[in-house]
């Protein structure tokens, strides 16, 4: 009888440990999925706010000391640091266009920890403005390399490297 009780106790303990490990694994996977979705959301909201020219909200997606480095065909064209510089540069640039339209494509999370991440995102940016009284459409093909940090439970862009790899003007 003691052996049966001991055997049942061992089985209950074993299944309890397996269930706890299983619950932990599920929670870890759930957190991973939530973090990946939140990071994608930051990139998409950044684009939406650029399209509506809500730069004051857009810069809040960056850390206070956030950095944006932009490259055109491999050459550094701007190096901005801090929300004030980002606001001034984004506002000045977008004021040149009547219509701004971002089309975000694929995104890969290259590294992910509990509080940091690195991602690569592809985007086509369409800008419509006037040049000499005629409408002009500029299409930029962009690859973003982003570094994120999680602050107070919220993912923010710490550093964005914008690679404008090709442009077309119509």
Backbone as a chain_set.jsonl record, in Angstrom:
{"seq": "XXXXXXXXXXXXXXXXXXXXXXXXXXXXXXXXXXXXXXXXXXXXXXXXXXXXXXXXXXXXXXXXXXXXXXXXXXXXXXXXXXXXXXXXXXXXXXXXXXXXXXXXXXXXXXXXXXXXXXXXXXXXXXXXXXXXXXXXXXXXXXXXXXXXXXXXXXXXXXXXXXXXXXXXXX", "coords": {"N": [[0.817, -1.191, 0.0], [1.952, 1.241, 0.801], [3.767, 1.542, -1.257], [2.114, 2.009, -3.449], [0.891, 4.44, -2.744], [3.174, 6.055, -2.642], [3.987, 5.824, -5.31], [1.789, 7.046, -6.635], [1.983, 9.621, -5.564], [4.447, 10.366, -6.624], [3.803, 10.346, -9.372], [1.85, 12.427, -9.451], [3.426, 14.619, -8.647], [5.299, 14.66, -10.747], [3.644, 15.149, -13.03], [2.652, 17.619, -12.271], [4.975, 19.219, -12.289], [5.602, 19.038, -15.017], [3.357, 20.313, -16.112], [3.7, 22.892, -15.041], [6.095, 23.646, -16.293], [5.191, 23.581, -18.925], [3.196, 25.575, -18.867], [4.835, 27.781, -18.368], [6.405, 27.818, -20.698], [4.434, 28.377, -22.593], [3.616, 30.925, -21.734], [6.004, 32.34, -22.178], [6.209, 32.134, -24.991], [3.896, 33.494, -25.691], [4.509, 36.079, -24.734], [6.654, 36.679, -26.425], [5.348, 36.779, -28.922], [3.577, 38.924, -28.431], [5.461, 41.003, -28.043], [6.702, 41.101, -30.582], [4.514, 41.865, -32.174], [3.957, 44.36, -31.042], [6.269, 45.779, -31.683], [6.118, 45.814, -34.487], [3.816, 47.332, -34.661], [4.737, 49.855, -33.768], [6.386, 50.613, -35.915], [4.485, 50.723, -37.988], [2.666, 52.664, -37.007], [4.388, 54.869, -36.902], [4.676, 55.337, -39.678], [1.983, 55.872, -40.407], [1.522, 58.24, -38.945], [3.363, 59.925, -40.151], [2.206, 60.12, -42.656], [-0.113, 61.559, -42.092], [0.986, 63.793, -41.185], [1.42, 64.258, -38.464], [3.576, 65.088, -36.668], [4.296, 65.765, -34.084], [3.225, 63.701, -32.55], [4.464, 61.579, -33.742], [7.216, 61.769, -33.119], [7.195, 60.95, -30.505], [7.339, 58.256, -30.566], [9.925, 57.646, -30.413], [12.807, 57.286, -28.273], [13.79, 59.709, -25.782], [16.378, 60.519, -26.463], [16.564, 59.606, -29.022], [17.855, 58.472, -32.192], [18.204, 59.209, -35.628], [19.562, 58.205, -38.531], [20.111, 58.925, -41.848], [20.578, 57.569, -45.043], [21.39, 58.054, -48.418], [21.603, 56.208, -51.191], [23.825, 54.933, -50.021], [25.304, 57.01, -48.912], [25.729, 59.087, -46.128], [23.202, 61.285, -45.323], [21.813, 62.678, -43.394], [21.989, 63.177, -39.851], [20.439, 62.833, -37.033], [19.567, 63.709, -33.674], [17.682, 63.214, -30.79], [14.391, 64.245, -29.789], [13.616, 66.871, -30.469], [15.297, 67.685, -32.638], [14.501, 65.691, -34.417], [11.771, 66.32, -34.733], [11.927, 68.914, -35.915], [13.323, 68.336, -38.323], [11.714, 66.326, -39.577], [9.27, 67.712, -39.82], [10.01, 69.904, -41.445], [10.837, 68.587, -43.796], [8.503, 67.132, -44.614], [6.748, 69.22, -45.059], [7.107, 70.002, -47.638], [5.446, 68.57, -49.25], [2.219, 67.717, -50.57], [0.856, 65.339, -50.395], [1.529, 62.441, -48.577], [2.565, 59.148, -48.395], [2.986, 56.083, -47.002], [3.951, 52.757, -47.603], [4.228, 49.993, -45.923], [6.186, 47.077, -45.878], [7.573, 43.859, -45.628], [8.813, 42.761, -42.426], [11.416, 41.871, -40.322], [12.346, 40.527, -37.224], [15.365, 40.849, -35.949], [16.878, 40.53, -33.643], [15.89, 39.867, -30.295], [15.252, 40.633, -27.012], [14.172, 40.734, -23.578], [13.962, 43.504, -23.194], [15.093, 44.836, -25.347], [15.442, 45.216, -28.905], [16.13, 44.445, -32.339], [15.358, 45.259, -35.642], [14.491, 44.801, -39.099], [12.955, 46.574, -41.631], [10.977, 47.043, -44.537], [9.996, 49.622, -46.786], [7.947, 51.562, -48.927], [7.867, 54.827, -49.898], [5.749, 57.339, -50.876], [5.667, 60.488, -52.214], [4.011, 63.441, -52.906], [4.168, 66.475, -54.483], [4.533, 69.929, -55.544], [6.277, 71.203, -58.34], [7.571, 73.851, -59.92], [4.925, 74.635, -60.443], [3.74, 72.309, -61.311], [2.433, 69.034, -60.658], [4.421, 66.692, -58.879], [5.604, 63.457, -58.367], [7.395, 61.643, -56.056], [8.959, 58.644, -55.445], [10.23, 56.702, -52.935], [12.35, 54.065, -52.091], [12.877, 52.219, -49.325], [14.893, 50.908, -46.696], [14.656, 50.176, -43.4], [16.666, 49.975, -40.572], [16.192, 49.241, -37.411], [16.619, 49.934, -33.932], [15.275, 49.036, -30.914], [13.963, 49.848, -27.664], [12.459, 48.786, -24.636], [10.557, 50.67, -22.628], [9.058, 51.379, -19.627], [7.176, 49.393, -20.187], [6.578, 49.848, -22.848], [7.385, 49.756, -26.272], [9.923, 51.564, -27.901], [11.593, 53.478, -30.445], [15.006, 53.482, -30.48], [17.165, 53.87, -32.141], [17.214, 54.614, -35.544], [18.157, 53.624, -38.684], [17.907, 54.794, -41.771], [17.827, 53.65, -44.95], [17.781, 54.848, -47.997], [17.401, 53.383, -50.804], [16.716, 53.573, -53.456], [15.234, 55.853, -55.75], [12.472, 57.309, -57.485], [11.236, 59.669, -59.78], [8.335, 61.188, -60.93]], "CA": [[0.0, 0.0, 0.0], [2.857, 2.396, 0.835], [4.352, 1.709, -2.589], [1.101, 2.598, -4.325], [0.768, 5.845, -2.352], [4.417, 6.698, -3.066], [3.945, 5.885, -6.765], [0.796, 8.06, -7.0], [2.574, 10.919, -5.2], [5.482, 10.639, -7.624], [3.113, 10.702, -10.613], [1.245, 13.748, -9.289], [4.527, 15.587, -8.643], [5.861, 14.713, -12.101], [2.693, 15.842, -13.907], [2.59, 19.009, -11.82], [6.176, 19.883, -12.806], [5.462, 19.134, -16.474], [2.353, 21.336, -16.374], [4.293, 24.199, -14.745], [7.022, 23.947, -17.385], [4.388, 23.837, -20.105], [2.604, 26.901, -18.689], [5.916, 28.754, -18.505], [6.757, 27.888, -22.12], [3.335, 29.064, -23.281], [3.707, 32.342, -21.376], [7.165, 32.892, -22.881], [5.857, 32.275, -26.405], [2.903, 34.565, -25.769], [5.231, 37.351, -24.575], [7.412, 36.869, -27.658], [4.39, 37.208, -29.948], [3.129, 40.275, -28.079], [6.551, 41.947, -28.303], [6.861, 41.248, -32.032], [3.381, 42.648, -32.666], [4.11, 45.741, -30.559], [7.351, 46.392, -32.468], [5.53, 46.075, -35.817], [2.874, 48.438, -34.466], [5.507, 51.106, -33.709], [6.808, 50.938, -37.287], [3.303, 51.106, -38.765], [2.155, 53.946, -36.493], [5.336, 55.87, -37.395], [4.314, 55.638, -41.065], [0.667, 56.514, -40.429], [1.65, 59.611, -38.444], [4.055, 60.694, -41.195], [1.232, 60.371, -43.726], [-1.048, 62.597, -41.65], [1.863, 64.9, -40.757], [1.293, 64.457, -37.021], [4.969, 64.912, -36.268], [4.371, 65.856, -32.625], [2.957, 62.356, -32.042], [5.433, 60.672, -34.354], [8.5, 61.777, -32.406], [7.02, 60.265, -29.221], [7.659, 56.849, -30.791], [11.371, 57.553, -30.194], [13.289, 57.639, -26.943], [14.162, 61.137, -25.686], [17.65, 60.723, -27.165], [16.496, 58.791, -30.232], [18.739, 58.846, -33.299], [17.837, 58.804, -36.987], [20.6, 58.442, -39.535], [19.566, 58.646, -43.176], [21.553, 57.353, -46.11], [20.905, 58.038, -49.785], [22.537, 55.434, -52.014], [25.022, 54.607, -49.255], [25.967, 58.202, -48.384], [25.009, 59.701, -45.009], [22.621, 62.573, -45.709], [21.443, 63.4, -42.173], [22.262, 62.491, -38.591], [19.617, 63.584, -36.093], [19.522, 63.132, -32.329], [16.742, 63.849, -29.874], [13.063, 64.51, -30.349], [13.531, 68.231, -31.039], [15.882, 67.643, -33.981], [13.633, 64.853, -35.249], [10.566, 67.105, -35.04], [12.265, 69.977, -36.866], [13.692, 67.767, -39.624], [10.554, 65.671, -40.181], [8.3, 68.755, -40.187], [10.539, 70.645, -42.583], [10.828, 67.737, -44.991], [7.143, 66.808, -45.043], [6.027, 70.428, -45.482], [7.308, 70.15, -49.075], [4.579, 67.665, -49.995], [0.78, 67.742, -50.305], [0.446, 63.984, -50.059], [2.587, 61.559, -48.105], [1.943, 57.827, -48.313], [3.929, 55.001, -46.724], [3.493, 51.379, -47.766], [5.162, 49.13, -45.22], [6.228, 45.694, -46.345], [8.018, 42.843, -44.692], [9.631, 43.133, -41.288], [12.001, 40.759, -39.58], [12.948, 40.853, -35.933], [16.683, 40.245, -36.048], [17.261, 40.193, -32.272], [14.841, 40.242, -29.357], [15.395, 40.27, -25.61], [13.033, 41.248, -22.813], [13.883, 44.965, -23.231], [15.731, 45.409, -26.535], [15.17, 44.5, -30.151], [16.624, 44.983, -33.602], [14.463, 44.815, -36.711], [14.666, 45.314, -40.453], [11.649, 46.802, -42.248], [10.991, 47.605, -45.887], [8.934, 50.6, -46.96], [7.911, 52.424, -50.118], [7.322, 56.125, -49.505], [5.303, 58.111, -52.037], [5.562, 61.901, -51.853], [3.475, 64.228, -54.022], [4.28, 67.915, -54.261], [4.546, 70.746, -56.752], [7.561, 71.715, -58.786], [7.299, 74.784, -61.014], [3.5, 74.655, -60.707], [3.267, 71.019, -61.806], [2.546, 67.986, -59.642], [5.557, 65.784, -58.998], [5.544, 62.328, -57.437], [8.678, 61.019, -55.755], [8.814, 57.365, -54.75], [11.469, 56.295, -52.275], [12.397, 52.674, -51.643], [13.607, 52.403, -48.078], [15.098, 49.815, -45.741], [14.916, 50.69, -42.058], [17.301, 49.133, -39.554], [15.757, 49.88, -36.171], [16.945, 49.404, -32.62], [14.191, 49.38, -30.007], [14.062, 49.565, -26.233], [11.172, 48.751, -23.958], [10.576, 51.568, -21.473], [7.759, 51.398, -18.947], [6.284, 48.462, -20.861], [6.251, 50.327, -24.193], [8.511, 49.714, -27.207], [10.266, 52.835, -28.545], [12.752, 53.425, -31.335], [16.228, 54.078, -29.916], [17.969, 54.305, -33.293], [16.727, 54.203, -36.863], [19.01, 53.886, -39.842], [17.055, 54.785, -42.97], [18.603, 53.494, -46.179], [16.997, 55.145, -49.195], [18.213, 52.641, -51.767], [16.35, 53.92, -54.824], [14.142, 56.817, -55.849], [11.928, 57.571, -58.814], [10.49, 60.918, -59.854], [7.405, 61.262, -62.075]], "C": [[0.858, 1.251, 0.0], [3.463, 2.642, -0.537], [3.366, 2.373, -3.551], [0.947, 4.089, -4.028], [1.997, 6.627, -2.818], [4.427, 6.868, -4.589], [2.972, 6.965, -7.252], [1.334, 9.458, -6.696], [3.639, 11.317, -6.206], [4.858, 11.049, -8.956], [2.518, 12.107, -10.549], [2.322, 14.825, -9.329], [5.1, 15.755, -10.049], [4.932, 15.484, -13.037], [2.565, 17.314, -13.525], [3.782, 19.795, -12.356], [6.087, 20.077, -14.319], [4.472, 20.239, -16.824], [2.915, 22.729, -16.127], [5.265, 24.6, -15.84], [6.248, 24.303, -18.649], [3.75, 25.228, -20.028], [3.648, 27.989, -18.89], [6.305, 28.926, -19.969], [5.685, 28.639, -22.909], [3.386, 30.563, -22.99], [4.879, 33.018, -22.075], [6.864, 33.107, -24.36], [4.847, 33.399, -26.602], [3.574, 35.937, -25.654], [6.03, 37.68, -25.832], [6.51, 37.384, -28.781], [3.906, 38.63, -29.673], [4.208, 41.31, -28.375], [6.74, 42.169, -29.802], [5.727, 42.089, -32.627], [3.505, 44.111, -32.254], [5.195, 46.47, -31.354], [6.842, 46.724, -33.874], [4.57, 47.256, -35.756], [3.6, 49.788, -34.43], [5.902, 51.547, -35.118], [5.61, 51.413, -38.111], [2.722, 52.441, -38.301], [3.08, 55.087, -36.92], [4.939, 56.304, -38.806], [2.976, 56.35, -41.155], [0.757, 57.974, -39.994], [2.424, 60.494, -39.419], [3.069, 61.07, -42.288], [0.255, 61.477, -43.362], [-0.318, 63.834, -41.114], [1.656, 65.269, -39.287], [2.656, 64.2, -36.371], [5.122, 64.964, -34.749], [4.117, 64.5, -31.977], [4.012, 61.366, -32.536], [6.734, 60.614, -33.549], [8.4, 61.105, -31.038], [7.219, 58.756, -29.35], [9.149, 56.577, -30.607], [11.68, 57.803, -28.721], [13.657, 59.119, -26.956], [15.421, 61.435, -26.499], [17.718, 59.921, -28.462], [17.328, 59.363, -31.369], [18.121, 58.361, -34.611], [18.985, 59.212, -37.908], [20.023, 58.027, -40.879], [20.684, 58.569, -44.192], [20.829, 57.351, -47.441], [21.961, 57.362, -50.634], [23.872, 55.223, -51.309], [25.757, 55.789, -48.647], [25.119, 58.825, -47.283], [24.512, 61.079, -45.422], [22.115, 63.359, -44.501], [21.685, 62.51, -40.967], [21.586, 63.306, -37.498], [19.619, 62.896, -34.74], [18.567, 63.939, -31.462], [15.452, 64.234, -30.567], [12.939, 65.883, -30.995], [14.102, 68.25, -32.458], [15.019, 66.806, -34.927], [12.389, 65.628, -35.68], [10.868, 68.152, -36.113], [12.552, 69.414, -38.261], [12.489, 67.126, -40.315], [9.532, 66.704, -40.653], [8.753, 69.51, -41.421], [10.469, 69.85, -43.87], [9.409, 67.521, -45.498], [6.34, 68.022, -45.487], [6.162, 70.672, -46.985], [6.302, 69.359, -49.916], [3.123, 67.796, -49.572], [0.306, 66.385, -49.81], [1.676, 63.168, -49.668], [1.94, 60.2, -47.872], [3.02, 56.767, -48.14], [3.25, 53.655, -46.959], [4.533, 50.473, -47.12], [5.039, 47.709, -45.744], [6.707, 44.767, -45.253], [8.871, 43.442, -43.571], [10.153, 41.851, -40.656], [12.557, 41.297, -38.274], [14.269, 40.103, -35.909], [17.22, 39.8, -34.688], [16.137, 40.645, -31.358], [15.18, 39.708, -27.973], [14.179, 40.843, -24.885], [12.862, 42.755, -22.984], [14.571, 45.617, -24.421], [15.376, 44.577, -27.755], [15.861, 45.213, -31.301], [15.747, 44.397, -34.694], [14.858, 45.466, -38.028], [13.284, 45.405, -41.081], [11.831, 47.438, -43.622], [9.791, 48.517, -46.065], [9.088, 51.31, -48.3], [7.203, 53.695, -49.695], [6.998, 56.898, -50.777], [5.023, 59.533, -51.562], [5.073, 62.671, -53.08], [3.531, 65.699, -53.64], [4.211, 68.65, -55.583], [5.963, 71.175, -57.06], [7.288, 72.552, -60.029], [5.828, 74.737, -61.43], [2.923, 73.344, -61.22], [3.398, 69.971, -60.7], [3.716, 67.045, -59.941], [5.402, 64.7, -57.934], [6.939, 61.738, -57.302], [8.387, 59.734, -54.985], [10.177, 56.946, -54.231], [11.343, 54.849, -51.811], [13.383, 52.618, -50.483], [13.718, 51.102, -47.292], [15.462, 50.464, -44.416], [15.59, 49.608, -41.233], [17.028, 49.846, -38.24], [16.285, 49.142, -34.953], [15.888, 49.937, -31.663], [14.598, 49.115, -28.566], [12.647, 49.579, -25.665], [11.313, 49.579, -22.689], [9.173, 51.646, -20.901], [6.725, 50.547, -19.692], [5.935, 48.822, -22.287], [7.504, 50.294, -25.067], [8.675, 51.069, -27.878], [11.481, 52.625, -29.44], [13.907, 54.168, -30.665], [17.098, 54.64, -31.049], [17.342, 53.752, -34.561], [17.768, 54.595, -37.896], [18.131, 53.696, -41.065], [17.964, 54.716, -44.188], [17.668, 53.699, -47.365], [17.794, 54.574, -50.369], [17.903, 52.987, -53.219], [15.251, 54.975, -54.778], [13.743, 56.992, -57.31], [11.126, 58.859, -58.756], [9.634, 60.92, -61.111], [6.778, 62.635, -62.124]], "O": [[0.555, 2.215, -0.702], [3.657, 3.787, -0.944], [3.756, 3.205, -4.37], [0.88, 4.906, -4.947], [1.869, 7.739, -3.332], [4.822, 7.915, -5.1], [3.291, 7.714, -8.175], [1.153, 10.378, -7.494], [3.723, 12.482, -6.597], [5.325, 11.989, -9.598], [2.667, 12.889, -11.488], [2.139, 15.849, -9.988], [5.356, 16.877, -10.486], [5.381, 16.375, -13.758], [2.386, 18.163, -14.399], [3.617, 20.92, -12.827], [6.445, 21.132, -14.843], [4.723, 21.022, -17.74], [2.65, 23.651, -16.899], [5.272, 25.752, -16.274], [6.622, 25.233, -19.364], [3.762, 25.973, -21.008], [3.367, 29.01, -19.519], [6.512, 30.049, -20.431], [5.999, 29.441, -23.788], [3.219, 31.379, -23.896], [4.755, 34.159, -22.52], [7.222, 34.142, -24.923], [4.934, 34.162, -27.564], [3.237, 36.854, -26.403], [6.075, 38.836, -26.255], [6.872, 38.315, -29.501], [3.836, 39.449, -30.59], [3.908, 42.381, -28.902], [6.919, 43.305, -30.241], [5.968, 42.932, -33.491], [3.188, 45.005, -33.039], [5.047, 47.653, -31.661], [7.114, 47.808, -34.389], [4.514, 48.076, -36.673], [3.117, 50.762, -35.008], [5.766, 52.72, -35.468], [5.711, 52.394, -38.848], [2.327, 53.262, -39.129], [2.6, 56.166, -37.267], [4.872, 57.499, -39.095], [2.841, 57.326, -41.894], [0.14, 58.846, -40.606], [2.163, 61.695, -39.501], [3.085, 62.194, -42.791], [-0.16, 62.25, -44.225], [-0.942, 64.789, -40.652], [1.71, 66.442, -38.916], [2.848, 63.233, -35.634], [5.981, 64.283, -34.188], [4.731, 64.18, -30.959], [4.395, 60.438, -31.824], [7.284, 59.536, -33.327], [9.423, 60.728, -30.466], [7.261, 58.053, -28.341], [9.586, 55.427, -30.639], [10.908, 58.451, -28.014], [13.817, 59.713, -28.023], [15.517, 62.479, -27.144], [18.805, 59.598, -28.941], [17.484, 60.578, -31.495], [17.588, 57.255, -34.693], [19.323, 60.388, -38.04], [19.51, 56.919, -41.031], [21.606, 59.385, -44.203], [19.779, 56.724, -47.583], [23.073, 57.869, -50.785], [24.93, 55.324, -51.932], [26.741, 55.595, -47.934], [23.928, 59.065, -47.476], [25.298, 61.937, -45.823], [21.997, 64.582, -44.572], [21.603, 61.284, -41.037], [22.098, 64.346, -37.084], [19.666, 61.669, -34.653], [18.631, 65.167, -31.406], [15.425, 64.511, -31.766], [12.218, 66.032, -31.982], [13.468, 68.769, -33.377], [14.831, 67.164, -36.09], [12.002, 65.595, -36.848], [10.145, 68.259, -37.104], [12.079, 69.955, -39.26], [12.264, 67.354, -41.504], [8.99, 66.588, -41.752], [7.967, 69.731, -42.342], [10.086, 70.377, -44.915], [9.14, 67.707, -46.685], [5.356, 67.88, -46.213], [5.408, 71.466, -47.549], [6.299, 69.459, -51.143], [2.816, 67.963, -48.391], [-0.539, 66.295, -48.919], [2.711, 63.201, -50.335], [0.894, 60.105, -47.23], [3.861, 56.573, -49.018], [2.106, 53.45, -46.556], [5.59, 50.217, -47.698], [3.945, 47.212, -46.013], [6.297, 44.878, -44.098], [9.542, 44.461, -43.736], [9.419, 40.878, -40.484], [13.156, 42.372, -38.225], [14.294, 38.874, -35.854], [17.937, 38.803, -34.598], [15.503, 41.672, -31.6], [15.369, 38.507, -27.779], [13.267, 41.375, -25.517], [11.736, 43.249, -22.926], [14.625, 46.845, -24.494], [15.053, 43.394, -27.65], [16.137, 46.411, -31.245], [15.429, 43.208, -34.686], [15.471, 46.533, -38.061], [12.526, 44.435, -41.068], [12.723, 48.259, -43.832], [8.704, 48.233, -45.563], [10.195, 51.614, -48.743], [6.079, 53.654, -49.195], [7.854, 57.088, -51.641], [4.247, 59.752, -50.632], [5.652, 62.563, -54.161], [3.007, 66.108, -52.605], [3.873, 68.069, -56.614], [6.749, 71.473, -56.161], [6.837, 72.041, -61.054], [5.513, 74.791, -62.619], [1.735, 73.276, -61.534], [4.34, 70.004, -59.909], [3.961, 66.663, -61.085], [5.112, 64.979, -56.771], [7.58, 61.382, -58.291], [7.657, 59.744, -53.993], [11.147, 56.849, -54.983], [10.341, 54.466, -51.208], [14.565, 52.927, -50.636], [12.78, 50.307, -47.228], [16.442, 51.203, -44.316], [15.137, 48.464, -41.201], [17.566, 50.923, -37.984], [16.387, 47.915, -34.934], [15.637, 51.141, -31.608], [15.454, 48.277, -28.284], [11.767, 50.288, -26.151], [12.083, 49.238, -21.792], [8.216, 51.946, -21.615], [5.559, 50.925, -19.813], [5.081, 48.174, -22.891], [8.566, 50.753, -24.647], [7.708, 51.656, -28.363], [12.287, 51.72, -29.222], [13.785, 55.346, -30.327], [17.679, 55.72, -30.938], [16.988, 52.575, -34.637], [18.198, 55.746, -37.968], [17.672, 52.592, -41.358], [18.771, 55.614, -44.426], [16.864, 52.827, -47.693], [18.735, 55.197, -50.861], [18.713, 52.734, -54.11], [14.43, 54.981, -53.86], [14.551, 56.846, -58.227], [10.414, 59.107, -57.783], [10.128, 60.687, -62.214], [5.967, 62.912, -63.007]]}, "num_chains": 1, "name": "protein.A"}
